[in-house]
Tab-separated table of C-alpha atoms in Angstrom:
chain	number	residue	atom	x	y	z
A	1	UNK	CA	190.868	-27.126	-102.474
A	2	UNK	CA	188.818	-27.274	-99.355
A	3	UNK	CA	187.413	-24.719	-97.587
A	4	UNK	CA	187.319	-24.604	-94.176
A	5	UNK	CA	183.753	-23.512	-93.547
A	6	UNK	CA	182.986	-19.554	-92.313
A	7	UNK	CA	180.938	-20.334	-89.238
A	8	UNK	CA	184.062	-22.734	-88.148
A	9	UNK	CA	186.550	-19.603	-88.335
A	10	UNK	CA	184.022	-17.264	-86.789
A	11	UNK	CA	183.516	-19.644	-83.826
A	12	UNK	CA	187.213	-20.026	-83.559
A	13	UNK	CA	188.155	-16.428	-83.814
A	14	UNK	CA	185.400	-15.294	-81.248
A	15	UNK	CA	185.769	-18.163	-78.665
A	16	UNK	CA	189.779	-17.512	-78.758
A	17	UNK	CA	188.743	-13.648	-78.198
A	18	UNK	CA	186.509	-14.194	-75.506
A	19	UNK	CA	188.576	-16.191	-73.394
A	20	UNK	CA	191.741	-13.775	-74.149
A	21	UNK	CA	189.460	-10.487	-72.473
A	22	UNK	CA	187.647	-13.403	-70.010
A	23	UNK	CA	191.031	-13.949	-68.417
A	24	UNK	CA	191.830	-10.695	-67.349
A	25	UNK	CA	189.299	-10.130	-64.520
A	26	UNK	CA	190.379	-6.011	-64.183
A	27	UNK	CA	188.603	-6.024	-67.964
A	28	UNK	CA	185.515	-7.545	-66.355
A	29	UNK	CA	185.147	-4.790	-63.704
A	30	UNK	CA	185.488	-1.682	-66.203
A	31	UNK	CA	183.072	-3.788	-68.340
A	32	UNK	CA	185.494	-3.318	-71.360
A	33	UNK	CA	184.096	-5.119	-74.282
A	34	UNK	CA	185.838	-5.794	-77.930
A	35	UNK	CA	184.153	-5.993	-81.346
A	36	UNK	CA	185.569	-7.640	-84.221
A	37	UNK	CA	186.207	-7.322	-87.726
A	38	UNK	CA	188.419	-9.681	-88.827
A	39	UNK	CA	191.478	-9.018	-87.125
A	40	UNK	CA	190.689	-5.742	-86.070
A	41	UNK	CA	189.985	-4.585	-82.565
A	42	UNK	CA	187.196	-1.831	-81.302
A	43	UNK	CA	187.143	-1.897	-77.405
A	44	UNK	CA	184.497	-0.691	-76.129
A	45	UNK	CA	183.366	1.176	-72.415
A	46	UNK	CA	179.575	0.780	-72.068
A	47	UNK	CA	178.492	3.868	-69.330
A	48	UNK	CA	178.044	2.891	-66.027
A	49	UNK	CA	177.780	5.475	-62.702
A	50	UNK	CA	180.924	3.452	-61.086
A	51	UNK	CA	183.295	5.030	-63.686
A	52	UNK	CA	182.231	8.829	-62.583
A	53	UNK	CA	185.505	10.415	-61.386
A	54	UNK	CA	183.862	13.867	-61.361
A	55	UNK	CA	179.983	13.864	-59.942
A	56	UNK	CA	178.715	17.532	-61.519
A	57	UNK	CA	178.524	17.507	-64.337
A	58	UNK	CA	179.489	13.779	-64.730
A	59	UNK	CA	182.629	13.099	-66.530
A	60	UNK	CA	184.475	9.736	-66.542
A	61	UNK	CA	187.071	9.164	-64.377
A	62	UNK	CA	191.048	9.856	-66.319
A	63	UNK	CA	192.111	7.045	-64.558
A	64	UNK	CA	189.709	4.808	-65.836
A	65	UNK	CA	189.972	6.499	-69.004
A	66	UNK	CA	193.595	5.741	-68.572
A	67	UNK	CA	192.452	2.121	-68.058
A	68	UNK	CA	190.541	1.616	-71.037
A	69	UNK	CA	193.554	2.921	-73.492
A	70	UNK	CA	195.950	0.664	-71.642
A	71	UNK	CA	193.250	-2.510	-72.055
A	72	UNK	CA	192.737	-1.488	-75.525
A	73	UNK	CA	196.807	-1.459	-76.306
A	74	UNK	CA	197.628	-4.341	-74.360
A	75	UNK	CA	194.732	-6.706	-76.006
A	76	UNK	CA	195.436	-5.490	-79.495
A	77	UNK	CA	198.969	-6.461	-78.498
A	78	UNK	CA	198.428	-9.925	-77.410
A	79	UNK	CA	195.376	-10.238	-80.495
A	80	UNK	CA	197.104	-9.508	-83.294
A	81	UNK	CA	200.706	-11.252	-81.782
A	82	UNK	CA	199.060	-14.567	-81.617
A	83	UNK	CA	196.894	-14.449	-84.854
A	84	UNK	CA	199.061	-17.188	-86.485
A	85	UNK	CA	198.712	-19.568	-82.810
A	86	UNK	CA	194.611	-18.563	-83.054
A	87	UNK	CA	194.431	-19.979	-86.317
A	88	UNK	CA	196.447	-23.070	-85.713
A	89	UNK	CA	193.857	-23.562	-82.300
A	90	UNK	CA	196.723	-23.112	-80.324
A	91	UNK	CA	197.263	-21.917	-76.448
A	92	UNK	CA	197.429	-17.879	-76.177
A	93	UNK	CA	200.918	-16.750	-74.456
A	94	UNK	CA	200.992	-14.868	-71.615
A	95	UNK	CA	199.854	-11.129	-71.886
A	96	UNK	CA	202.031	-8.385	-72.380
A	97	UNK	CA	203.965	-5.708	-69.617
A	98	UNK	CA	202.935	-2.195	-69.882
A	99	UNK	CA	206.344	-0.435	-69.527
A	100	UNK	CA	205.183	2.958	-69.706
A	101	UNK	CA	201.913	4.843	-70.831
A	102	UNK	CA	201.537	8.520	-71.482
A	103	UNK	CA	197.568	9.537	-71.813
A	104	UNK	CA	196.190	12.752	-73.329
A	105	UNK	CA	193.355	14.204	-72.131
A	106	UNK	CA	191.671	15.689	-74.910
A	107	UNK	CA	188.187	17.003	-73.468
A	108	UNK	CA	186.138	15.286	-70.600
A	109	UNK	CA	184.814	11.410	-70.582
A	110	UNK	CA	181.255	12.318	-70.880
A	111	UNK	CA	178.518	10.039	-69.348
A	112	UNK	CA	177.914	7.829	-72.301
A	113	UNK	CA	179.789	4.685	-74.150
A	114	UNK	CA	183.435	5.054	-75.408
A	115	UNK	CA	185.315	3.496	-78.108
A	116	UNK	CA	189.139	2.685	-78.790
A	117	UNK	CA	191.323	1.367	-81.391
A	118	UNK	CA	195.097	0.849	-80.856
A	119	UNK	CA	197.612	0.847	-83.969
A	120	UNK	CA	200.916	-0.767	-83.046
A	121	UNK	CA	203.732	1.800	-84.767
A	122	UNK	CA	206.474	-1.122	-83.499
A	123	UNK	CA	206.256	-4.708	-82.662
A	124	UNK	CA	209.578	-6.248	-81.840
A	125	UNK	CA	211.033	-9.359	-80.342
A	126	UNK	CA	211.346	-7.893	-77.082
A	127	UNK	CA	209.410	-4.413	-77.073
A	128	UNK	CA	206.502	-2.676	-78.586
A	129	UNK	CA	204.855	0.775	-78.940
A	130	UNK	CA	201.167	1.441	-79.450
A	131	UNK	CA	198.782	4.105	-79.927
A	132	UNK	CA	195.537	4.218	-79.017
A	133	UNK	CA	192.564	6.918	-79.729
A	134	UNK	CA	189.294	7.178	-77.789
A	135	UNK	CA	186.278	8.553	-78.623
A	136	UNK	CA	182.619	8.781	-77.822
A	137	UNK	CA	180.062	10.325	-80.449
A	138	UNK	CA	182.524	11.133	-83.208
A	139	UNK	CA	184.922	9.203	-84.545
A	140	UNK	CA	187.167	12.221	-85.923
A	141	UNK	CA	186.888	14.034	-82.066
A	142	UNK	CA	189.300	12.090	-79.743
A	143	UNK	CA	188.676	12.606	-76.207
A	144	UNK	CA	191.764	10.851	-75.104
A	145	UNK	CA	194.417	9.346	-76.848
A	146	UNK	CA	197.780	7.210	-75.404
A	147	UNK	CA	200.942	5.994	-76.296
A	148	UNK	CA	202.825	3.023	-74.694
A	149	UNK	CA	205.849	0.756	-74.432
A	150	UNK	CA	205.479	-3.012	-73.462
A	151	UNK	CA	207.610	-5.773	-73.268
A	152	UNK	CA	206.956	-8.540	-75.176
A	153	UNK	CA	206.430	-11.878	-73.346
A	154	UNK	CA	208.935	-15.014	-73.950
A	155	UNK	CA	207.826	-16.758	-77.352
A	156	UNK	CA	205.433	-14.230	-78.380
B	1	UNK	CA	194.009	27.179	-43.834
B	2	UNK	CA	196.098	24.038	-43.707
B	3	UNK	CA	193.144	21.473	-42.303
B	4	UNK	CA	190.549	23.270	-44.743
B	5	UNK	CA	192.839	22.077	-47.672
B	6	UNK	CA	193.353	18.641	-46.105
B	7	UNK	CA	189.337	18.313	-45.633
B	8	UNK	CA	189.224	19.662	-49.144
B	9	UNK	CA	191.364	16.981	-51.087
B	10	UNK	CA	189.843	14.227	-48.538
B	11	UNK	CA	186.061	14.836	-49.891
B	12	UNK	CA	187.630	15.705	-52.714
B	13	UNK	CA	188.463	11.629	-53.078
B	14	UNK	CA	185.514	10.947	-51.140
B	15	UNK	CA	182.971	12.709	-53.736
B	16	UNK	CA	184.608	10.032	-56.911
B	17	UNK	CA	181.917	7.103	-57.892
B	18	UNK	CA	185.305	5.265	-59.515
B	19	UNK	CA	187.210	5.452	-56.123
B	20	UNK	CA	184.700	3.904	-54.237
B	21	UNK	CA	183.992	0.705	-56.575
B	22	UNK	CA	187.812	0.602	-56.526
B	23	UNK	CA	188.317	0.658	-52.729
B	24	UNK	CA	190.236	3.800	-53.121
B	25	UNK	CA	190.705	5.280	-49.768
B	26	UNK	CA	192.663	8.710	-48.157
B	27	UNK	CA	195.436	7.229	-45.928
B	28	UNK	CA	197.251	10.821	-45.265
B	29	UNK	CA	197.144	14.461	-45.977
B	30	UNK	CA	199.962	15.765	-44.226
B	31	UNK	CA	202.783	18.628	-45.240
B	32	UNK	CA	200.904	19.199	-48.768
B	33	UNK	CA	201.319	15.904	-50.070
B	34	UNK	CA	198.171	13.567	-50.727
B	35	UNK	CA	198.980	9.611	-50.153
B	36	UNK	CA	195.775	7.403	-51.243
B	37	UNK	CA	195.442	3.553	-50.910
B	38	UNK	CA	194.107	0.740	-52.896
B	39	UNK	CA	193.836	-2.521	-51.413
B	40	UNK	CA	193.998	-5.614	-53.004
B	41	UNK	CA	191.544	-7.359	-54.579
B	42	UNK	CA	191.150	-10.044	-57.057
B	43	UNK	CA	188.683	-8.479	-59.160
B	44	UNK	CA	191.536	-5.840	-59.985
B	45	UNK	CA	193.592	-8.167	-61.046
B	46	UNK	CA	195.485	-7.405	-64.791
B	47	UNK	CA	197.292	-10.609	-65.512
B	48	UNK	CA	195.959	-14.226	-64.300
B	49	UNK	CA	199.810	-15.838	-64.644
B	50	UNK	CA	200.602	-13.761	-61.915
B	51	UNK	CA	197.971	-12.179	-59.474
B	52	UNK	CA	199.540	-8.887	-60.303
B	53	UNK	CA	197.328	-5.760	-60.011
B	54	UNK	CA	196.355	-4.481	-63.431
B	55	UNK	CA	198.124	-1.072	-64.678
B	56	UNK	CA	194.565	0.360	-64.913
B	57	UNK	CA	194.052	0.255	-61.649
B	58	UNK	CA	197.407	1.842	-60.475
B	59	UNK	CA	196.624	4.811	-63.133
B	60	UNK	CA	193.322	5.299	-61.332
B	61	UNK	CA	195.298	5.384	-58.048
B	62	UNK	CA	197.656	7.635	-59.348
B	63	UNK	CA	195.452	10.370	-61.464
B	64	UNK	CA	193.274	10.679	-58.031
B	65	UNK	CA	196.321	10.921	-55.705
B	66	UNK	CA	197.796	13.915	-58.486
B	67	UNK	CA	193.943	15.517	-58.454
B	68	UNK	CA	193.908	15.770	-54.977
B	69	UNK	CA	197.170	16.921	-54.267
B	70	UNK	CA	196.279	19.900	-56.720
B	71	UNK	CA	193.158	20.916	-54.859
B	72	UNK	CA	195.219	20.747	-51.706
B	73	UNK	CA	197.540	23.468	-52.861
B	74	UNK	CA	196.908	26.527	-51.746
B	75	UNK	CA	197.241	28.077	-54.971
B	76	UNK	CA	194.461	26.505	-56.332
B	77	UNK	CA	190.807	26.416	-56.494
B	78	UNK	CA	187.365	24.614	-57.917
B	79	UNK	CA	188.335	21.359	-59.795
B	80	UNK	CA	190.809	20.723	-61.711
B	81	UNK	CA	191.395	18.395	-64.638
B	82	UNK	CA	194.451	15.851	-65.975
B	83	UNK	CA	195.984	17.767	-68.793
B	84	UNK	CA	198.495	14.566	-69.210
B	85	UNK	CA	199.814	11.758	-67.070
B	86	UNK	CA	202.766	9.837	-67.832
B	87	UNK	CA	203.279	6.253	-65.583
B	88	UNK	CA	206.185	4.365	-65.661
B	89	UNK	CA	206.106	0.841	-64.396
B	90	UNK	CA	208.912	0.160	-62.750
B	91	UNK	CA	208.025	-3.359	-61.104
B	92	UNK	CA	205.235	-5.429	-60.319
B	93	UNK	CA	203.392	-4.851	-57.278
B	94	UNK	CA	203.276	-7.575	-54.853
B	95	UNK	CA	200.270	-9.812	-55.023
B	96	UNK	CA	198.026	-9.282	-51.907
B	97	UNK	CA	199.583	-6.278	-50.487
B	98	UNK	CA	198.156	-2.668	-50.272
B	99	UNK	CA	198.902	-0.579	-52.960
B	100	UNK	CA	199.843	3.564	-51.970
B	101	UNK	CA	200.431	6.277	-54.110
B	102	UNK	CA	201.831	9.351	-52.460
B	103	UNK	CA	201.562	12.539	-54.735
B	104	UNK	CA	202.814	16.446	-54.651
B	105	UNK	CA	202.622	19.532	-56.617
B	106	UNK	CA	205.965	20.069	-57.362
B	107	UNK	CA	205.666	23.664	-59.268
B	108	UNK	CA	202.341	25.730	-59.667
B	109	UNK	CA	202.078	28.391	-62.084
B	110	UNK	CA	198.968	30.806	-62.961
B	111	UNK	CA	197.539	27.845	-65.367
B	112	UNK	CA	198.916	24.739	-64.841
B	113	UNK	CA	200.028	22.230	-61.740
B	114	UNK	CA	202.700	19.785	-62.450
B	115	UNK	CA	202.284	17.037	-60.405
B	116	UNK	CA	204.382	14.073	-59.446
B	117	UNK	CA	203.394	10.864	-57.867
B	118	UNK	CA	205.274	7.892	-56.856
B	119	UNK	CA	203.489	4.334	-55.940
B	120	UNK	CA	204.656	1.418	-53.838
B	121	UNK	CA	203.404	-1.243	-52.004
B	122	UNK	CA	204.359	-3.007	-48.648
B	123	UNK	CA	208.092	-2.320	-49.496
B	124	UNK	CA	208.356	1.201	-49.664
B	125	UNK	CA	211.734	1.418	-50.864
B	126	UNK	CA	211.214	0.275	-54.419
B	127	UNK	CA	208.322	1.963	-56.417
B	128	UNK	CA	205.946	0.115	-57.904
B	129	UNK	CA	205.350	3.214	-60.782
B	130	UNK	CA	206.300	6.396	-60.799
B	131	UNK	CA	203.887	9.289	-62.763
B	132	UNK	CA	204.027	12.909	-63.633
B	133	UNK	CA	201.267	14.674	-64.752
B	134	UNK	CA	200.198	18.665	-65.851
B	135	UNK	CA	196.907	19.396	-64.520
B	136	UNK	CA	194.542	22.888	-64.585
B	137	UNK	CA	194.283	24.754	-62.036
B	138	UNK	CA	191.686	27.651	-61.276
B	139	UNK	CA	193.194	30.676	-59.524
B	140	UNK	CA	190.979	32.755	-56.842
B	141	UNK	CA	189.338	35.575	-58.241
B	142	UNK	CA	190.164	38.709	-58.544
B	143	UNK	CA	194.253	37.501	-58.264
B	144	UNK	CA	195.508	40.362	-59.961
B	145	UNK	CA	198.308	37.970	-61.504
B	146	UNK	CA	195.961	36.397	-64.302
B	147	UNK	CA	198.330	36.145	-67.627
């Protein structure tokens, strides 16, 4: 049996990941970044003074906090949906809808980098919910968390 | 009274680094409700297919518009915070029109402002998202009423 060889895959995955968070230009202002383990997702909100939505003492803005959960569901959606097209080096479809999201504001966004990870409870043919939980220094204290409903796109 | 609280909510938006590198702007004040706008830009865009303003964007539109509609209530006073913010997405927003959120307080109690806002773009008819939110509110001191 032949392998194909790891630094193929990893080139694959990464290029097919980059292009997927490339093509969404809203990512590139919030400077939302995604690391990867496999299949799984960490996105990731480096600091930066734009995202201040109150100026003393600094705290992130909860709409941008808002923003991040939202990227993080809706590119964890469209990832792990078209893990079997990735593989085959096939085209990505188009993104998901956000139907609805509900944030909760745990404590404030403090000036420093922030971290998601979204868990889809249901992926249908037609509709999906996700959760997503931020958090900054500590993994086990969210300062934000989200649920949403999107709607699938044809073919997904 | 009533200018004071409109000055208050408009340097209230004014004061918010994320606003500005969004565009987001105060378009009116009046009769307690707070309407913001966001205009469009292709750097906010959320899906390429389309052209279609990203979510995110709306949510920051909508979260500010909520915010300042608390600290123009009478009621209330310093900051406040979102407690929770629910959006519904009800269509997509037109590509290369203005987006506005108009947002009231639509019952204040000792602790907590709920808040609904409703977002639309040049056709003002059909919302583009619709949001309600609980935020915290900070009474004057002494009220006399503090649960």
């Amino acid at each position: 049996m032949m392998y194909e060889p790891v630094e193929v895959i990893r080139a694959r995955r990464d290029a097919a990941l980059a292009d997927l968070v490339r093509s969404v230009p809203y990512l590139n202002v919030l400077g939302i970044k995604f690391d990867r383990r496999g299949d799984e997702l960490t996105a990731i909100l480096p600091f930066a003074p734009s995202l201040i939505g109150v100026p003393t003492p600094p705290a992130i803005h909860g709409g941008a906090t808002a923003a991040f959960l939202e990227s993080a569901a809706l590119i964890e959606l469209a990832w792990s949906s078209s893990w079997a097209r990735i593989e085959a080096g096939e085209e990505m479809p188009r993104l998901p809808r956000t139907i609805n999201l509900t944030v909760d504001y745990l404590r404030p966004g403090l000036p420093r980098d922030a971290y998601a990870r979204a868990r889809i409870n249901r992926f249908g043919r037609r509709y999906a919910s996700v959760h997503v939980e931020a958090w900054q220094d500590n993994r086990a204290r969210l300062f934000a968390q989200a649920t949403g409903h999107f709607l699938m796109p044809e073919g997904a | 009274m009533l200018m004071d609280l409109s000055n208050r909510s408009k340097e209230f938006v004014a004061a918010i680094p994320h606003c500005a590198a969004l565009g987001i702007h105060v378009v009116d004040t009046a009769n307690a409700a707070v309407t913001l706008g966001l205009p469009y830009d292709v750097r906010l865009v959320g899906d390429p297919a389309t052209g279609v303003i990203a979510g995110g964007a709306v949510s920051v539109l909508m979260d500010t518009a909520a915010g300042a509609a608390v600290m123009a209530h009478p009621d209330a006073h310093g900051l406040t915070a979102t407690i929770d913010l629910r959006i519904d997405y009800m269509r997509s927003a037109t590509p290369g029109q203005r987006i506005i959120a108009r947002a009231e307080c639509h019952h204040v109690t000792t602790h907590v402002a709920f808040v609904r806002a409703f977002a639309y773009d040049e056709d003002e008819t059909r919302p583009v998202a619709i949001a309600n939110g609980t935020f915290t509110v900070i009474r004057a001191q002494p009220s006399g009423t503090e649960a």
